[in-house]
Short mmCIF file of C-alpha atoms and ligand atoms in Angstrom, two decimals:
data_model
loop_
_atom_site.label_atom_id
_atom_site.label_comp_id
_atom_site.label_asym_id
_atom_site.label_seq_id
_atom_site.Cartn_x
_atom_site.Cartn_y
_atom_site.Cartn_z
CA UNK A 1 0.18 -0.11 -0.13
CA UNK A 2 1.30 3.70 -0.80
CA UNK A 3 2.03 5.74 2.03
CA UNK A 4 -0.58 8.18 2.71
CA UNK A 5 0.06 12.29 2.31
CA UNK A 6 1.23 13.91 5.12
CA UNK A 7 -1.07 16.56 6.36
CA UNK A 8 -0.45 19.36 8.95
CA UNK A 9 -3.26 20.27 11.06
CA UNK A 10 -2.80 23.32 13.07
CA UNK A 11 -4.96 23.60 16.84
CA UNK A 12 -6.26 27.19 16.50
CA UNK A 13 -6.20 26.43 20.54
CA UNK A 14 -3.05 27.82 20.43
CA UNK A 15 -4.16 30.91 18.34
CA UNK A 16 -4.77 34.55 19.48
CA UNK A 17 -8.70 34.37 20.28
CA UNK A 18 -9.39 37.66 20.14
CA UNK A 19 -8.84 37.46 16.53
CA UNK A 20 -9.80 33.78 15.84
CA UNK A 21 -11.50 34.50 12.12
CA UNK A 22 -8.15 36.02 10.89
CA UNK A 23 -5.96 33.63 12.57
CA UNK A 24 -7.80 30.66 10.82
CA UNK A 25 -7.35 32.67 7.37
CA UNK A 26 -3.56 33.56 7.78
CA UNK A 27 -2.97 29.75 8.85
CA UNK A 28 -4.65 28.51 5.74
CA UNK A 29 -2.90 30.83 3.65
CA UNK A 30 0.47 29.41 5.42
CA UNK A 31 0.16 25.96 4.19
CA UNK A 32 -2.27 24.20 6.46
CA UNK A 33 -4.11 21.36 5.38
CA UNK A 34 -6.62 21.47 7.96
CA UNK A 35 -8.20 23.12 10.92
CA UNK A 36 -8.22 21.46 14.36
CA UNK A 37 -10.84 22.63 16.45
CA UNK A 38 -10.53 21.65 20.29
CA UNK A 39 -13.44 21.52 22.07
CA UNK A 40 -13.55 20.87 25.90
CA UNK A 41 -16.57 20.91 28.17
CA UNK A 42 -14.62 21.25 31.64
CA UNK A 43 -15.91 18.06 32.78
CA UNK A 44 -14.24 15.39 30.44
CA UNK A 45 -11.17 17.56 30.60
CA UNK A 46 -10.43 20.61 33.07
CA UNK A 47 -10.70 23.14 30.57
CA UNK A 48 -13.49 24.70 28.74
CA UNK A 49 -12.93 25.82 25.01
CA UNK A 50 -15.38 26.35 21.63
CA UNK A 51 -18.75 25.87 21.01
CA UNK A 52 -20.08 25.15 17.79
CA UNK A 53 -21.44 29.14 17.13
CA UNK A 54 -17.51 30.02 17.16
CA UNK A 55 -16.74 27.34 14.67
CA UNK A 56 -19.95 28.65 12.55
CA UNK A 57 -18.66 32.19 12.66
CA UNK A 58 -15.63 31.26 11.02
CA UNK A 59 -16.71 28.87 8.76
CA UNK A 60 -17.13 31.75 6.16
CA UNK A 61 -13.45 32.92 6.12
CA UNK A 62 -12.49 29.75 4.42
CA UNK A 63 -13.21 26.62 2.45
CA UNK A 64 -10.30 24.48 4.38
CA UNK A 65 -11.20 21.25 5.72
CA UNK A 66 -12.37 21.50 9.76
CA UNK A 67 -12.00 18.89 12.07
CA UNK A 68 -13.65 18.77 15.66
CA UNK A 69 -11.96 17.09 18.34
CA UNK A 70 -14.66 16.59 20.84
CA UNK A 71 -13.18 16.20 24.41
CA UNK A 72 -16.97 16.31 26.63
CA UNK A 73 -18.46 13.48 28.24
CA UNK A 74 -21.97 13.61 26.19
CA UNK A 75 -20.92 13.35 22.21
CA UNK A 76 -24.20 12.04 20.99
CA UNK A 77 -26.13 15.07 22.24
CA UNK A 78 -23.43 17.26 20.55
CA UNK A 79 -21.79 15.66 17.81
CA UNK A 80 -24.62 17.02 15.40
CA UNK A 81 -24.34 20.75 16.65
CA UNK A 82 -20.58 20.71 15.03
CA UNK A 83 -21.83 19.29 11.96
CA UNK A 84 -24.32 21.98 11.39
CA UNK A 85 -21.43 24.50 12.38
CA UNK A 86 -19.62 23.40 9.15
CA UNK A 87 -17.22 20.83 10.51
CA UNK A 88 -16.28 18.01 7.91
CA UNK A 89 -15.05 15.72 10.53
CA UNK A 90 -15.99 15.09 13.93
CA UNK A 91 -13.86 12.92 16.58
CA UNK A 92 -15.22 11.18 19.69
CA UNK A 93 -13.18 9.55 22.37
CA UNK A 94 -13.57 6.12 22.90
CA UNK A 95 -13.37 6.71 26.51
CA UNK A 96 -16.44 8.60 26.51
CA UNK A 97 -18.77 6.73 24.63
CA UNK A 98 -20.58 3.49 25.90
CA UNK A 99 -21.76 2.65 22.79
CA UNK A 100 -18.89 3.93 20.39
CA UNK A 101 -20.20 2.25 17.10
CA UNK A 102 -23.52 4.01 17.46
CA UNK A 103 -22.02 7.46 18.10
CA UNK A 104 -19.88 7.07 14.86
CA UNK A 105 -22.82 5.98 13.24
CA UNK A 106 -24.48 9.03 14.27
CA UNK A 107 -22.01 11.24 13.13
CA UNK A 108 -22.21 9.78 9.70
CA UNK A 109 -25.68 9.88 9.62
CA UNK A 110 -25.62 13.74 10.11
CA UNK A 111 -23.37 13.95 7.01
CA UNK A 112 -19.79 14.14 8.41
CA UNK A 113 -16.67 12.24 8.26
CA UNK A 114 -16.32 10.17 11.63
CA UNK A 115 -12.95 9.76 13.88
CA UNK A 116 -12.25 7.81 17.05
CA UNK A 117 -9.72 9.56 19.72
CA UNK A 118 -7.50 7.32 22.10
CA UNK A 119 -6.17 8.56 25.35
CA UNK A 120 -2.75 7.80 26.17
CA UNK A 121 -3.81 4.78 28.50
CA UNK A 122 -6.17 3.53 26.02
CA UNK A 123 -5.06 0.42 23.89
CA UNK A 124 -5.20 0.38 19.93
CA UNK A 125 -7.60 -2.76 20.42
CA UNK A 126 -10.46 -0.37 21.59
CA UNK A 127 -11.12 0.50 17.94
CA UNK A 128 -10.60 -2.83 16.58
CA UNK A 129 -14.21 -3.09 15.75
CA UNK A 130 -14.96 0.22 14.76
CA UNK A 131 -12.18 0.79 11.84
CA UNK A 132 -14.80 0.19 9.29
CA UNK A 133 -16.81 3.26 10.35
CA UNK A 134 -14.11 5.95 10.70
CA UNK A 135 -12.33 8.25 8.55
CA UNK A 136 -9.52 9.11 11.14
CA UNK A 137 -8.13 7.02 14.29
CA UNK A 138 -6.72 10.26 16.22
CA UNK A 139 -3.83 9.27 19.04
CA UNK A 140 -3.28 11.34 21.96
CA UNK A 141 0.45 11.91 22.41
CA UNK A 142 -0.34 14.05 25.46
CA UNK A 143 -3.02 13.84 28.07
CA UNK A 144 -5.79 15.84 26.88
CA UNK A 145 -6.64 19.38 28.13
CA UNK A 146 -4.27 22.00 27.41
CA UNK A 147 -2.04 23.22 24.52
CA UNK A 148 2.00 23.35 25.57
CA UNK A 149 2.60 19.83 26.85
CA UNK A 150 5.51 17.19 26.15
CA UNK A 151 5.11 14.72 23.72
CA UNK A 152 4.88 11.21 25.02
CA UNK A 153 7.40 8.93 22.72
CA UNK A 154 6.06 6.06 24.72
CA UNK A 155 2.66 6.11 22.36
CA UNK A 156 4.69 5.48 19.11
CA UNK A 157 4.24 1.66 19.96
CA UNK A 158 0.58 2.29 20.12
CA UNK A 159 1.05 4.36 16.59
CA UNK A 160 2.49 1.39 14.96
CA UNK A 161 0.14 -1.13 15.79
CA UNK A 162 -2.95 0.92 14.90
CA UNK A 163 -1.16 1.71 11.49
CA UNK A 164 -0.65 -2.34 10.99
CA UNK A 165 -4.32 -2.91 12.19
CA UNK A 166 -5.31 -0.09 9.14
CA UNK A 167 -3.05 -1.70 6.83
CA UNK A 168 -3.66 -5.43 7.33
CA UNK A 169 -7.78 -4.46 7.41
CA UNK A 170 -7.09 -2.55 4.03
CA UNK A 171 -8.97 0.22 5.72
CA UNK A 172 -9.15 3.68 4.24
CA UNK A 173 -8.30 5.54 7.65
CA UNK A 174 -5.94 8.45 8.32
CA UNK A 175 -4.00 8.19 11.82
CA UNK A 176 -3.46 11.48 13.60
CA UNK A 177 -1.27 12.32 16.47
CA UNK A 178 -2.17 15.35 18.64
CA UNK A 179 0.12 16.94 21.74
CA UNK A 180 3.75 18.35 21.79
CA UNK A 181 3.73 17.69 17.91
CA UNK A 182 6.96 19.91 16.77
CA UNK A 183 10.06 19.92 14.76
CA UNK A 184 11.79 17.58 17.19
CA UNK A 185 8.78 15.14 17.94
CA UNK A 186 7.31 14.80 14.20
CA UNK A 187 9.97 12.27 13.18
CA UNK A 188 9.37 9.51 15.73
CA UNK A 189 5.24 9.83 14.90
CA UNK A 190 6.35 9.69 11.25
CA UNK A 191 8.16 6.74 11.55
CA UNK A 192 5.84 4.73 13.92
CA UNK A 193 3.22 5.47 11.28
CA UNK A 194 1.05 8.59 11.58
CA UNK A 195 0.00 10.92 8.59
CA UNK A 196 -2.02 13.51 10.26
CA UNK A 197 -0.42 15.89 12.49
CA UNK A 198 -2.07 18.59 14.92
CA UNK A 199 0.48 21.18 15.72
CA UNK A 200 -0.78 24.09 18.18
CA UNK A 201 2.00 25.93 19.75
CA UNK A 202 4.33 24.62 17.20
CA UNK A 203 2.55 26.64 14.69
CA UNK A 204 0.72 29.53 16.33
CA UNK A 205 3.87 30.47 18.37
CA UNK A 206 6.74 29.89 16.35
CA UNK A 207 8.95 32.86 16.27
CA UNK A 208 9.02 33.04 12.70
CA UNK A 209 5.56 33.15 11.98
CA UNK A 210 3.03 30.59 10.83
CA UNK A 211 4.40 29.50 7.00
CA UNK A 212 7.93 28.99 8.29
CA UNK A 213 6.40 26.74 11.21
CA UNK A 214 4.43 24.67 8.88
CA UNK A 215 7.41 24.35 6.49
CA UNK A 216 9.79 23.32 9.27
CA UNK A 217 7.28 20.91 10.24
CA UNK A 218 7.15 19.34 6.64
CA UNK A 219 10.80 19.27 6.26
CA UNK A 220 11.40 17.42 9.83
CA UNK A 221 8.32 14.69 8.65
CA UNK A 222 10.15 14.51 5.22
CA UNK A 223 13.51 13.85 7.03
CA UNK A 224 11.98 11.03 8.83
CA UNK A 225 10.84 9.16 5.84
CA UNK A 226 7.58 10.66 5.05
C1 DX5 B 301 -4.86 18.99 23.75
C2 DX5 B 301 -5.25 19.14 22.37
C3 DX5 B 301 -4.44 19.71 21.45
C4 DX5 B 301 -3.78 20.69 21.92
C5 DX5 B 301 -2.19 20.70 20.97
O1 DX5 B 301 -6.08 18.54 24.56
O2 DX5 B 301 -6.31 18.14 22.25
O3 DX5 B 301 -5.05 19.65 19.98
O4 DX5 B 301 -4.25 22.01 21.23
O5 DX5 B 301 -1.38 21.71 21.14
P1 DX5 B 301 0.50 21.60 21.29
O6 DX5 B 301 0.49 21.06 19.61
O7 DX5 B 301 0.51 22.44 21.58
O8 DX5 B 301 0.64 20.34 22.17
ZN1 ZN B 302 -6.78 17.95 20.09
#
């Protein structure tokens, strides 16, 4: 199977919220492949962030692919709101869904792509029986809740296992990593088999600006064999 193309997905969590629409437009202009929206409810994770109306307000600023990462305890009640807000992909945590199969079906029935997210402690096997229902598997490489945390290289064997499960099953599924991704860590995730990379601080807080930040990530990914 040919290698899937590398994609960089900046997390607007690290952007300047007072200029959110401008930041989204600028990061797409700078070369982002998609936009990552971190949705936190203050219960599943100890932080509170972006409601659907905020995303809807930015939807008319770009045609870029929007992905919502729902860190909430009741994703079934909320997922359709994020589809209606203009998200192309909605991702739910396996740990938040008693009926994960149904939750993923629900997202697709509302017309979006569906994804499943794994916390650091959750094994790859948790998604073995839903790989036919998803477009994306997202491996957390930090504990979710905040940007700017340290990358957990101990997740790399899990990433490799998921890549193997996807390839052996012949699934058309992307494999994304989220948390602590920067020029010095992206290579390990590439080598393990990830092909979509969320980056918050490494993009929005780069001293040289957005475009050099994204180019630097692509170069580091390429150096690792992407
Ligand atoms: C953490 C979020 C991440 C976060 C990544 O819970 O899911 O998307 O914004 O930020 P960095 O890249 O700064 O670790
Ligand atoms: Zn995220």
